[in-house]
mmCIF file of C-alpha atoms and ligand atoms in Angstrom:
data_model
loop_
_atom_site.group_PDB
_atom_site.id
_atom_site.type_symbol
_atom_site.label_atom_id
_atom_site.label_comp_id
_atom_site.label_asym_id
_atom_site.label_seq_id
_atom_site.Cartn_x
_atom_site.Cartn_y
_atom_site.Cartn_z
ATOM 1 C CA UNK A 24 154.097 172.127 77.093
ATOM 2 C CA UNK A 25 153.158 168.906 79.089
ATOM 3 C CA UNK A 26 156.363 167.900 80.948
ATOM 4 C CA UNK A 27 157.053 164.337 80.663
ATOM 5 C CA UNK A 28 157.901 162.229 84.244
ATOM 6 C CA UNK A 29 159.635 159.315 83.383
ATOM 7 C CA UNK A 30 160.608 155.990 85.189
ATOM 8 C CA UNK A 31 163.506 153.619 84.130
ATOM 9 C CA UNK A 32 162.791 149.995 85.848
ATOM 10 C CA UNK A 33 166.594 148.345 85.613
ATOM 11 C CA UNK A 34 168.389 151.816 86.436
ATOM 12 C CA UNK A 35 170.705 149.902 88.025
ATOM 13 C CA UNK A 36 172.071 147.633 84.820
ATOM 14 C CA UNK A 37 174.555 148.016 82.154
ATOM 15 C CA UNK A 38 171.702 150.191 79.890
ATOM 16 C CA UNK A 39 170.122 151.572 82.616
ATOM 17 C CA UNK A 40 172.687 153.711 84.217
ATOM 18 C CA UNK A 41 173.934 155.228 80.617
ATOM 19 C CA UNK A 42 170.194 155.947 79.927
ATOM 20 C CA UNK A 43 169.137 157.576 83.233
ATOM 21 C CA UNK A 44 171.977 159.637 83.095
ATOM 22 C CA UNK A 45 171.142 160.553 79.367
ATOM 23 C CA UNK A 46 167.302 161.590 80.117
ATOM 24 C CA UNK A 47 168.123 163.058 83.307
ATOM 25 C CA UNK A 48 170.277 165.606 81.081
ATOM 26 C CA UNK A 49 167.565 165.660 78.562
ATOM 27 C CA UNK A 50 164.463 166.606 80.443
ATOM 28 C CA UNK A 51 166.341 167.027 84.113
ATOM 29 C CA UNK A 52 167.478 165.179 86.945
ATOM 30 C CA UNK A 53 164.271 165.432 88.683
ATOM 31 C CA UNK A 54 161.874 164.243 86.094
ATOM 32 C CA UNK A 55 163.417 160.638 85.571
ATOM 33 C CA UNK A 56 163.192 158.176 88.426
ATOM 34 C CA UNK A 57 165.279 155.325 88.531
ATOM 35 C CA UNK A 58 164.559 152.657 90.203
ATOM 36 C CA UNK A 59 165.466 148.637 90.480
ATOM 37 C CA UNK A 60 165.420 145.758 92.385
ATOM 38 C CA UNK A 61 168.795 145.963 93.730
ATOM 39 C CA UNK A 62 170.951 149.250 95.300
ATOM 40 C CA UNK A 63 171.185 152.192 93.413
ATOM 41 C CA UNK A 64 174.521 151.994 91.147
ATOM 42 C CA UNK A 65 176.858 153.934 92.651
ATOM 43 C CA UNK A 66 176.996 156.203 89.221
ATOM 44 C CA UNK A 67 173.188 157.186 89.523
ATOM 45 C CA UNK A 68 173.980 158.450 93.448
ATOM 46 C CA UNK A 69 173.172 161.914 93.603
ATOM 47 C CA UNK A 70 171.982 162.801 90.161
ATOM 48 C CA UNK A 71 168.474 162.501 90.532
ATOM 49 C CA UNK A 72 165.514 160.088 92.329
ATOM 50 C CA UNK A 73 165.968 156.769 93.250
ATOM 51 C CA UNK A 74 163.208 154.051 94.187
ATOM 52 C CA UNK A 75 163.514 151.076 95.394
ATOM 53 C CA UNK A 76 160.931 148.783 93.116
ATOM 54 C CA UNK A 77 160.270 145.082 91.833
ATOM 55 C CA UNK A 78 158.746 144.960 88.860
ATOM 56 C CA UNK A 79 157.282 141.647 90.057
ATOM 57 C CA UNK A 80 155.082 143.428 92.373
ATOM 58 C CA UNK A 81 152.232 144.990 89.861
ATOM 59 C CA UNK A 82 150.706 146.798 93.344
ATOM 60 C CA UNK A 83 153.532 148.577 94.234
ATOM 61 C CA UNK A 84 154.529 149.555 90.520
ATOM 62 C CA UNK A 85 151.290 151.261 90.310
ATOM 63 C CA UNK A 86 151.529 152.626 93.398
ATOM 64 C CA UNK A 87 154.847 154.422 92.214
ATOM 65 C CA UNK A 88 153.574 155.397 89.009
ATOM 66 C CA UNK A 89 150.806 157.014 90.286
ATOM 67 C CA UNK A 90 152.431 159.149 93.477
ATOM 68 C CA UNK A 91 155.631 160.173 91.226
ATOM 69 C CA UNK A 92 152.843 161.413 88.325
ATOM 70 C CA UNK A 93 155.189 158.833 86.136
ATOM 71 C CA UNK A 94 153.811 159.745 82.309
ATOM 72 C CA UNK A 95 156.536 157.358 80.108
ATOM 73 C CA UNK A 96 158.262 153.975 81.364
ATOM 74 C CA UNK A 97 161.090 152.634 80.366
ATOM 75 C CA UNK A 98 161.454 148.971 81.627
ATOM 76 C CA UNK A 99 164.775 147.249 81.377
ATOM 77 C CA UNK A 100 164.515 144.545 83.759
ATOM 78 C CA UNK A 101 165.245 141.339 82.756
ATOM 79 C CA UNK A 102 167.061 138.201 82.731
ATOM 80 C CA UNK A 103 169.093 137.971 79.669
ATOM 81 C CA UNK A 104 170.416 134.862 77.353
ATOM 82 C CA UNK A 105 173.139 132.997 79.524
ATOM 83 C CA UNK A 106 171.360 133.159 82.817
ATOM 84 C CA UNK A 107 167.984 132.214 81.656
ATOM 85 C CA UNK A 108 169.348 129.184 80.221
ATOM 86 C CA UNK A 109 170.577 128.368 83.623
ATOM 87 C CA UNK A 110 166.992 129.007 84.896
ATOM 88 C CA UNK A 111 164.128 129.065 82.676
ATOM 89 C CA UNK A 112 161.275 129.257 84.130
ATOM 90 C CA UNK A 113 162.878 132.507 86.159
ATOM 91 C CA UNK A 114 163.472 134.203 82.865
ATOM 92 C CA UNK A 115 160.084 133.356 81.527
ATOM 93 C CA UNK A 116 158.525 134.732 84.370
ATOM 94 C CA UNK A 117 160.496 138.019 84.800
ATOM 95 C CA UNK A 118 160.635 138.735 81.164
ATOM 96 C CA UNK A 119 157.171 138.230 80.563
ATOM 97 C CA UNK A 120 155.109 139.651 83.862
ATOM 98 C CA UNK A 121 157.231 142.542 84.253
ATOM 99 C CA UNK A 122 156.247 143.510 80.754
ATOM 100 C CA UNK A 123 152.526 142.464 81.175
ATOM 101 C CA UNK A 124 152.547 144.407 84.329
ATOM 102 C CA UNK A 125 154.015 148.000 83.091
ATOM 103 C CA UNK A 126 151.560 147.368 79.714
ATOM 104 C CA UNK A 127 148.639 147.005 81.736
ATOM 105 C CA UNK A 128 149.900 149.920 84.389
ATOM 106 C CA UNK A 129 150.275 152.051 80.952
ATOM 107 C CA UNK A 130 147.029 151.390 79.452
ATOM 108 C CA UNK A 131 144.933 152.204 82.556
ATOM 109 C CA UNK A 132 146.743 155.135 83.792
ATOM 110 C CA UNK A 133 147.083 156.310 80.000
ATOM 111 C CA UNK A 134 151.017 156.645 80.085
ATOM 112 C CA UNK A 135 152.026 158.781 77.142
ATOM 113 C CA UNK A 136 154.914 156.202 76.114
ATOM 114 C CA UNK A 137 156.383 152.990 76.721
ATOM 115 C CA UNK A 138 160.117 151.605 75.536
ATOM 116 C CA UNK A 139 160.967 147.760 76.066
ATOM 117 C CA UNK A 140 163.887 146.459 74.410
ATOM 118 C CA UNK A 141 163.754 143.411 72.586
ATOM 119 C CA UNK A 142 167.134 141.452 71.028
ATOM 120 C CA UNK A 143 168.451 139.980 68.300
ATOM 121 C CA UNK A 144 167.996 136.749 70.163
ATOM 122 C CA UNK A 145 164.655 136.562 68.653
ATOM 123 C CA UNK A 146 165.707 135.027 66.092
ATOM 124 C CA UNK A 147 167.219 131.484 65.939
ATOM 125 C CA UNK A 148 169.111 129.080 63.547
ATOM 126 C CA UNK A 149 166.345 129.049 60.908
ATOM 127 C CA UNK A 150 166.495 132.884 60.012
ATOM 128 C CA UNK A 151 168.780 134.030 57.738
ATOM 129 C CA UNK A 152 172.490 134.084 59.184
ATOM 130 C CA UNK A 153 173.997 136.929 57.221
ATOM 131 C CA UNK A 154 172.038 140.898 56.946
ATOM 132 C CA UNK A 155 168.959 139.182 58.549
ATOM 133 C CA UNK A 156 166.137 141.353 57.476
ATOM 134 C CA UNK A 157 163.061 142.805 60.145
ATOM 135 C CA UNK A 158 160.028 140.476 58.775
ATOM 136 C CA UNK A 159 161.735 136.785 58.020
ATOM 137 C CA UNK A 160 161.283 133.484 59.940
ATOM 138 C CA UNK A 161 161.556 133.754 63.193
ATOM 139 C CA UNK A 162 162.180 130.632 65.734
ATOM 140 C CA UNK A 163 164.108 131.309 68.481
ATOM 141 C CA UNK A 164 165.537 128.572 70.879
ATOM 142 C CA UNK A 165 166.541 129.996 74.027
ATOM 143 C CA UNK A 166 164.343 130.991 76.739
ATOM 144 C CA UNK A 167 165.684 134.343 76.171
ATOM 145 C CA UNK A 168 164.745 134.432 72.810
ATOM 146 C CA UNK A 169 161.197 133.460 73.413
ATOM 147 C CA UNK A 170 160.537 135.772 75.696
ATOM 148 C CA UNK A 171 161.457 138.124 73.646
ATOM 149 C CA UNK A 172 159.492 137.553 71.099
ATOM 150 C CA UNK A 173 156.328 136.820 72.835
ATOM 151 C CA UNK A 174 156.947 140.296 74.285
ATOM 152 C CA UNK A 175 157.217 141.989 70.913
ATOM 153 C CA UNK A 176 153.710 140.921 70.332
ATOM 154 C CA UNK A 177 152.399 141.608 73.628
ATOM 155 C CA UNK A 178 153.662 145.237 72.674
ATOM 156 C CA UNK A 179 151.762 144.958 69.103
ATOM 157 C CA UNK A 180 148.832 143.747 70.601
ATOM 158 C CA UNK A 181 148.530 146.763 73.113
ATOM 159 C CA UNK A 182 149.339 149.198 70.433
ATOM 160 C CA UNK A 183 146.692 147.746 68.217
ATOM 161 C CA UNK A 184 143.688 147.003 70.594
ATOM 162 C CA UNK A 185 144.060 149.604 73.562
ATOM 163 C CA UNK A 186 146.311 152.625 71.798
ATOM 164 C CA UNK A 187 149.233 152.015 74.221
ATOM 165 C CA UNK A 188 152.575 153.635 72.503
ATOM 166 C CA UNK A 189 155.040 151.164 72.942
ATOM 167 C CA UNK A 190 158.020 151.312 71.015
ATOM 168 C CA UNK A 191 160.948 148.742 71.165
ATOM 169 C CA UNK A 192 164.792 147.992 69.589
ATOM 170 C CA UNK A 193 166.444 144.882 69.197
ATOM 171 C CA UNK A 194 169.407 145.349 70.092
ATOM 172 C CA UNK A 195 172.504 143.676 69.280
ATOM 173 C CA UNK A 196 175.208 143.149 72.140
ATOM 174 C CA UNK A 197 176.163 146.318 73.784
ATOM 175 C CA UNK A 198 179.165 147.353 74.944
ATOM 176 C CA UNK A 199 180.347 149.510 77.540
ATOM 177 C CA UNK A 200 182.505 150.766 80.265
ATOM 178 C CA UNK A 201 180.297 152.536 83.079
ATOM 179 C CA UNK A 202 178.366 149.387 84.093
ATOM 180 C CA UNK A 203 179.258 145.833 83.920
ATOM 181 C CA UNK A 204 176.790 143.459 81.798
ATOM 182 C CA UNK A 205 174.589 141.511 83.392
ATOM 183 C CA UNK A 206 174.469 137.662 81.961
ATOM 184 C CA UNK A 207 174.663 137.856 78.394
ATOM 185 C CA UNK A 208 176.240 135.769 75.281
ATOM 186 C CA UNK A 209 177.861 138.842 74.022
ATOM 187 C CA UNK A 210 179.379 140.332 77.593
ATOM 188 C CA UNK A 211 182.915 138.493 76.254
ATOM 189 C CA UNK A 212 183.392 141.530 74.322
ATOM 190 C CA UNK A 213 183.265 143.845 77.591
ATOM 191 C CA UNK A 214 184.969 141.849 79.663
ATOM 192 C CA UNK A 215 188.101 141.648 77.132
ATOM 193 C CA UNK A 216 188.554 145.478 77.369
ATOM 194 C CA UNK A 217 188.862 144.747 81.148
ATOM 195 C CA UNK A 218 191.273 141.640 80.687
ATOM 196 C CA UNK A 219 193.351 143.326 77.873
ATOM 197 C CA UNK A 220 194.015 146.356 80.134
ATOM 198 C CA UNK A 221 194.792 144.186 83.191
ATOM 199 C CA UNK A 222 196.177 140.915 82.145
ATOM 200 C CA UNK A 223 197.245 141.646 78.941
ATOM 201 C CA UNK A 224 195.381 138.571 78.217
ATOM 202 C CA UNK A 225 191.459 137.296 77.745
ATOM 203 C CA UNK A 226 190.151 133.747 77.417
ATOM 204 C CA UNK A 227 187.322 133.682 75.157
ATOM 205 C CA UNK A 228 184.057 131.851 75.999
ATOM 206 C CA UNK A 229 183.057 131.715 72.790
ATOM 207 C CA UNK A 230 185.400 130.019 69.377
ATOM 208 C CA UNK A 231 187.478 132.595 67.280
ATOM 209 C CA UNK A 232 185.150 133.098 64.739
ATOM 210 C CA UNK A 233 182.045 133.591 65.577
ATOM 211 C CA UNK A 234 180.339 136.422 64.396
ATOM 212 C CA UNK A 235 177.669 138.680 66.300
ATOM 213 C CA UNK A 236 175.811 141.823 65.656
ATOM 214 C CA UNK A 237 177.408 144.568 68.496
ATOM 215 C CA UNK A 238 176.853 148.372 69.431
ATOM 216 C CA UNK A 239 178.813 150.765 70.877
ATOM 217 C CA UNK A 240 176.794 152.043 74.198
ATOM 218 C CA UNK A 241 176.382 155.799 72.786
ATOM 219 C CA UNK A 242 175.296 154.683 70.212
ATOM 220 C CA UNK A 243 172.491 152.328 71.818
ATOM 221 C CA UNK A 244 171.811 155.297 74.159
ATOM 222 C CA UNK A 245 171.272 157.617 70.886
ATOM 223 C CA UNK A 246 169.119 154.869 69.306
ATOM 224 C CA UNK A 247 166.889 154.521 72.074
ATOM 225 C CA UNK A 248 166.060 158.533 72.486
ATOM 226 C CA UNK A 249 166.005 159.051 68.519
ATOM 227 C CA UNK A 250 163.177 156.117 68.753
ATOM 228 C CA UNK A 251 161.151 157.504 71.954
ATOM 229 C CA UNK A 252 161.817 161.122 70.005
ATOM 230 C CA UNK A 253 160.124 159.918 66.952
ATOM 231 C CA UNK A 254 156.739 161.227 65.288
ATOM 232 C CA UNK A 255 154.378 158.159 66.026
ATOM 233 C CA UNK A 256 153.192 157.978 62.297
ATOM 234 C CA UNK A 257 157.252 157.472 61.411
ATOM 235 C CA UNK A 258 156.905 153.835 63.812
ATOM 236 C CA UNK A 259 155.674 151.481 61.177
ATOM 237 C CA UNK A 260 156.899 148.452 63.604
ATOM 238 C CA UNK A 261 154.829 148.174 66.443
ATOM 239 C CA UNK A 262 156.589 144.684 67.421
ATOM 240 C CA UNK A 263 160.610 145.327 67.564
ATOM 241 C CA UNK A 264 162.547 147.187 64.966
ATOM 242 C CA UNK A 265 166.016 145.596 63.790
ATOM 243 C CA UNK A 266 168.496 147.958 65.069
ATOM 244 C CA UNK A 267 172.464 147.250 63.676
ATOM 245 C CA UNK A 268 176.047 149.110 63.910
ATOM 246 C CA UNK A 269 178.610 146.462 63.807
ATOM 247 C CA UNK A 270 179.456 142.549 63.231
ATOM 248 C CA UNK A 271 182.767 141.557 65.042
ATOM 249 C CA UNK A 272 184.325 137.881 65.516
ATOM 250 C CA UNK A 273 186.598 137.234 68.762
ATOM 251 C CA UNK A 274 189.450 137.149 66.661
ATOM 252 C CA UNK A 275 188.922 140.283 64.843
ATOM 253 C CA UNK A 276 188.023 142.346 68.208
ATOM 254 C CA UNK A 277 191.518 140.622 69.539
ATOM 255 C CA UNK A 278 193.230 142.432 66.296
ATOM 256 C CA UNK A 279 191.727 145.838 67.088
ATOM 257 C CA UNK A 280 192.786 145.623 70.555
ATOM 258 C CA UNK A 281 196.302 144.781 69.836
ATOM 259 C CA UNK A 282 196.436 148.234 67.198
ATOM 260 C CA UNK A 283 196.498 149.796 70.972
ATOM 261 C CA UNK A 284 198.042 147.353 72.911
ATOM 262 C CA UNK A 285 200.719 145.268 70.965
ATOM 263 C CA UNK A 286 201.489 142.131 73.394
ATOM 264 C CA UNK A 287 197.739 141.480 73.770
ATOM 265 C CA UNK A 288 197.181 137.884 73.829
ATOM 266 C CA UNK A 289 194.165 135.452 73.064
ATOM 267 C CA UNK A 290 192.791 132.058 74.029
ATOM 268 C CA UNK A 291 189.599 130.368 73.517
ATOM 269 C CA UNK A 292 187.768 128.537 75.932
ATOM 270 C CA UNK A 293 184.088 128.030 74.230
ATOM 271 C CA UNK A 294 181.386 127.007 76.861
ATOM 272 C CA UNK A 295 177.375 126.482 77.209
ATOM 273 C CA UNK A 296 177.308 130.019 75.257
ATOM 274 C CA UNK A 297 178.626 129.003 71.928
ATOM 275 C CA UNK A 298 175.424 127.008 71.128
ATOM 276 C CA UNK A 299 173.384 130.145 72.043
ATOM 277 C CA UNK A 300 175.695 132.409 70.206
ATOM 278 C CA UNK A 301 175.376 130.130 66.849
ATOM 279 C CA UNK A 302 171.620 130.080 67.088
ATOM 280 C CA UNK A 303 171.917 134.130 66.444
ATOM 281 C CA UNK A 304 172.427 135.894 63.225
ATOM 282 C CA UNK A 305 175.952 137.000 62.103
ATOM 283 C CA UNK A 306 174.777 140.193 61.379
ATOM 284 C CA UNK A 307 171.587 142.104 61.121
ATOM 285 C CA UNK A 308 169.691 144.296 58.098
ATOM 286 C CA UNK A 309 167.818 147.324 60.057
ATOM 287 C CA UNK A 310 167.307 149.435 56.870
ATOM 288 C CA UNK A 311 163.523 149.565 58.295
ATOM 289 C CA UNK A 312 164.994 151.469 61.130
ATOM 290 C CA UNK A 313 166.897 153.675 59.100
ATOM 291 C CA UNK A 314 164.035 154.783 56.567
ATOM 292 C CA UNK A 315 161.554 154.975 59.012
ATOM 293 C CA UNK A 316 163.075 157.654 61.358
ATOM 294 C CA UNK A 317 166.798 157.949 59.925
ATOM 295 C CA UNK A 318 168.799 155.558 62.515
ATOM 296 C CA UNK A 319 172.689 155.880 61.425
ATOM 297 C CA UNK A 320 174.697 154.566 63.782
ATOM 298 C CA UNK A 321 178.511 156.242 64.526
ATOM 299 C CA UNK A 322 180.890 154.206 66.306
ATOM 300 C CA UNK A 323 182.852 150.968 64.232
ATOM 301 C CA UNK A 324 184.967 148.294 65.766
ATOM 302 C CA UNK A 325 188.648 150.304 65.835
ATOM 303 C CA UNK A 326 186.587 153.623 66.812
ATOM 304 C CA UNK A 327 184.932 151.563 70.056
ATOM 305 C CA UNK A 328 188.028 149.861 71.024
ATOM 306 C CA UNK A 329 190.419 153.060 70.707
ATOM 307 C CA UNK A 330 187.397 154.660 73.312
ATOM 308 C CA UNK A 331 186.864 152.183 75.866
ATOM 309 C CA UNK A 332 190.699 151.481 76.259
ATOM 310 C CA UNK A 333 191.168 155.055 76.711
ATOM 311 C CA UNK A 334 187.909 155.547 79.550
ATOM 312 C CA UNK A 335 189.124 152.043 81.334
ATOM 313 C CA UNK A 336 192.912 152.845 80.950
HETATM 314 P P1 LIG B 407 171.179 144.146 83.199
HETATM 315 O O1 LIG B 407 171.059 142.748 83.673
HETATM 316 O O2 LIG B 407 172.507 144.795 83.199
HETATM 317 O O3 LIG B 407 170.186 145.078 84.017
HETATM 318 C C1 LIG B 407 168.902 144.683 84.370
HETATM 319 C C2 LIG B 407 168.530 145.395 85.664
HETATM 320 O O4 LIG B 407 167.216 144.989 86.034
HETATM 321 C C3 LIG B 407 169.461 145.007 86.823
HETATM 322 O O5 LIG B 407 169.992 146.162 87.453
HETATM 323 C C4 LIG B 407 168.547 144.238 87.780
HETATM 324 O O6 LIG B 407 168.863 144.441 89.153
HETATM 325 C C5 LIG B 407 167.183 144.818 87.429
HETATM 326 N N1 LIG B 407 166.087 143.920 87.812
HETATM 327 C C6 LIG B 407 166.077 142.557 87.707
HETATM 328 N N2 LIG B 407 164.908 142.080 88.171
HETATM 329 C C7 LIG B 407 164.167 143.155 88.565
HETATM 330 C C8 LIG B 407 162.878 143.309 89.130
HETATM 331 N N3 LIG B 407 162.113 142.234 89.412
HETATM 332 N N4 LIG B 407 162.425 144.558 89.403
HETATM 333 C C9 LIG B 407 163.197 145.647 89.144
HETATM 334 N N5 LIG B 407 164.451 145.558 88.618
HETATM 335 C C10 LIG B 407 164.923 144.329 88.332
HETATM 336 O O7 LIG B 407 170.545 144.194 81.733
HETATM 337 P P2 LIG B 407 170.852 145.210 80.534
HETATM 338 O O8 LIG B 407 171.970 144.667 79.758
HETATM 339 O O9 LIG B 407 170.905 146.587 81.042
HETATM 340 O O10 LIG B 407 169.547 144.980 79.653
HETATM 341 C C11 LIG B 407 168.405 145.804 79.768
HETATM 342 C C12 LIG B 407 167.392 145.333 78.738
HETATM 343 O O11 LIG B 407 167.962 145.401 77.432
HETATM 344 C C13 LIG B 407 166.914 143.883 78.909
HETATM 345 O O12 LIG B 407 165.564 143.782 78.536
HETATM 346 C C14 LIG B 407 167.768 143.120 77.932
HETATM 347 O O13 LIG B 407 167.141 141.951 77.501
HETATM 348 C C15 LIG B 407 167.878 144.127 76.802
HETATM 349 N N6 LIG B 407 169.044 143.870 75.942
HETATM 350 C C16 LIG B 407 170.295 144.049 76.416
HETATM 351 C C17 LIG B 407 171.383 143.793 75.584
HETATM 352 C C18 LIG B 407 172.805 143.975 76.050
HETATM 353 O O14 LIG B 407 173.739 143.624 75.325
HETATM 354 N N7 LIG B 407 173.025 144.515 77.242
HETATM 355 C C19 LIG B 407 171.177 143.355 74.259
HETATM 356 C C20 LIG B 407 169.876 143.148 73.827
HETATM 357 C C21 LIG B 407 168.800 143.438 74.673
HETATM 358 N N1 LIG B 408 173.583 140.884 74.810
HETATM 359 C C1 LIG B 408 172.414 140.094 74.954
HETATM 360 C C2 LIG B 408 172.748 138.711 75.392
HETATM 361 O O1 LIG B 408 173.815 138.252 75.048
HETATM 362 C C3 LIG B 408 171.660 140.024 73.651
HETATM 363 O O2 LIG B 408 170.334 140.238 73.924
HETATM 364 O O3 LIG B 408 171.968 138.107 76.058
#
């Protein structure tokens, strides 16, 4: 059997680290490179490859891909909802060439697969708030958002004219305890696990009840490879599937928390990331995802909060 050689551009982030580690047990440490534009995260250290890359740099990507024999890519790099409102044009750029750049890289070298993530942050305050479905109006209004969903159809467009096999999530906001997010609306809901086990306290960015779609990391993790895994006549989406666990306010992920820790205490402090969080959907329909190659997540709100306070405590 062919042996796959894969490369995961954003090792270094809060989905890259739980991701390397997961396909370095799947196919072995050797075959998955990591690499990223800053230091290796100190998890990744001796468990496998690590290069030191910018996606940015199309000459030097190729370069890579074609002395480590890479045959899939997975590229995580990017600049995610609050920071590319602080800088635009930044976001636009990263989000957008980095993708162009492993697409093209992929369809001359042949790559065998491709995963990009996309994000709920497609869509904006015209699609439909509550179980918003895969194919509905979409018009997103953060950078972030657009990005994303100019990359979706990139990935269509390279499926349908040159054969490339990319395949892509949107994921909701993902939570986790091995890396720290890197700049999104939804990192509130990490960085209470933190505060709640420290301070016995959190101030909330965003008001008490906003809702958000949110996924336990394993479960992301489990998404991902079930997706890459997948027969390519079971991917009827070619642009981004809708991918869905969990809706959670503040105030109801401040109730879970004090189940397991009784004198936990909330405040809210909403700033520039409320308006971005009420331009999202509440929650998320991904029945698409589920019939076409039998997603299911696991992991609830009470189930997540019982195992992050236990692996930070
Ligand atoms: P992150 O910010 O934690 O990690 C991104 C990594 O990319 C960082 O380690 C960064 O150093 C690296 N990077 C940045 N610029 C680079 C460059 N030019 N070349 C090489 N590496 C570079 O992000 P994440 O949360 O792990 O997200 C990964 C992907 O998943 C992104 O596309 C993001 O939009 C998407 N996503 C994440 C979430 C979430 O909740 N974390 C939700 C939806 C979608
Ligand atoms: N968690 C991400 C963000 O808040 C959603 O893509 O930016």
């Amino acid at each position: 059997m062919h042996k796959e050689k894969i490369l995961v551009i954003g090792a270094s982030g809060q989905i890259g680290v739980e991701l390397t580690l997961a396909l370095r047990k799947m196919h072995g440490a050797a075959q998955v490179v990591a690499a990223d534009l800053r230091e290796q995260n100190p998890l990744l250290a001796g468990t496998g490859p690590y290069v030191s890359l910018d996606v940015m740099n199309k000459e030097m990507l190729h370069v890579q891909i074609i002395r480590q024999n890479i045959t899939q890519v997975y590229l995580l790099a990017a600049i995610l909802s609050a920071t590319g409102e602080k800088n635009p044009s930044l976001a636009w750029n990263l989000n957008m060439q980095g993708l162009l750049n492993v697409l093209d890289i992929a369809r001359e070298e042949k790559l065998s697969k491709v995963f990009w993530p996309s994000s709920i942050a497609v869509f904006g305050p015209s699609s439909p708030r509550v179980n918003c479905p895969q194919q509905t109006i979409i018009e997103p209004t953060t950078i972030y958002g657009i990005s994303k969903y100019a990359g979706e159809f990139w990935c269509n467009y390279y499926w349908q004219r040159y054969g490339v096999d990319v395949r892509s999530l949107r994921y909701p906001g993902l939570i986790s305890y091995k890396s720290a997010p890197g700049g999104g609306t939804t990192d509130y809901a990490v960085e209470i696990y933190h505060e709640a086990l420290s301070q016995r306290s959190y101030t909330c960015f965003l008001k008490q009840d906003t809702y958000l779609p949110m996924m336990y990391m394993p479960d992301a993790i489990r998404a991902t490879i079930e997706l890459m895994e997948a027969p390519a006549d079971r991917i009827s989406v070619r642009t981004s599937y809708n991918l869905s666990a969990m809706s959670f306010s503040p105030a109801e992920i401040a109730v879970s928390i004090q189940k397991q820790i009784p004198d936990f205490r909330m405040a809210y402090q909403p700033d520039y990331r409320q308006s971005i969080a009420d331009s999202w959907p509440q929650s998320i329909d991904d029945s698409v995802a589920r019939r076409d190659w039998g997603w299911k997540h696991e992991y609830d709100l009470d189930a997540m909060t019982v195992d992050m306070l236990q692996n930070l405590g």
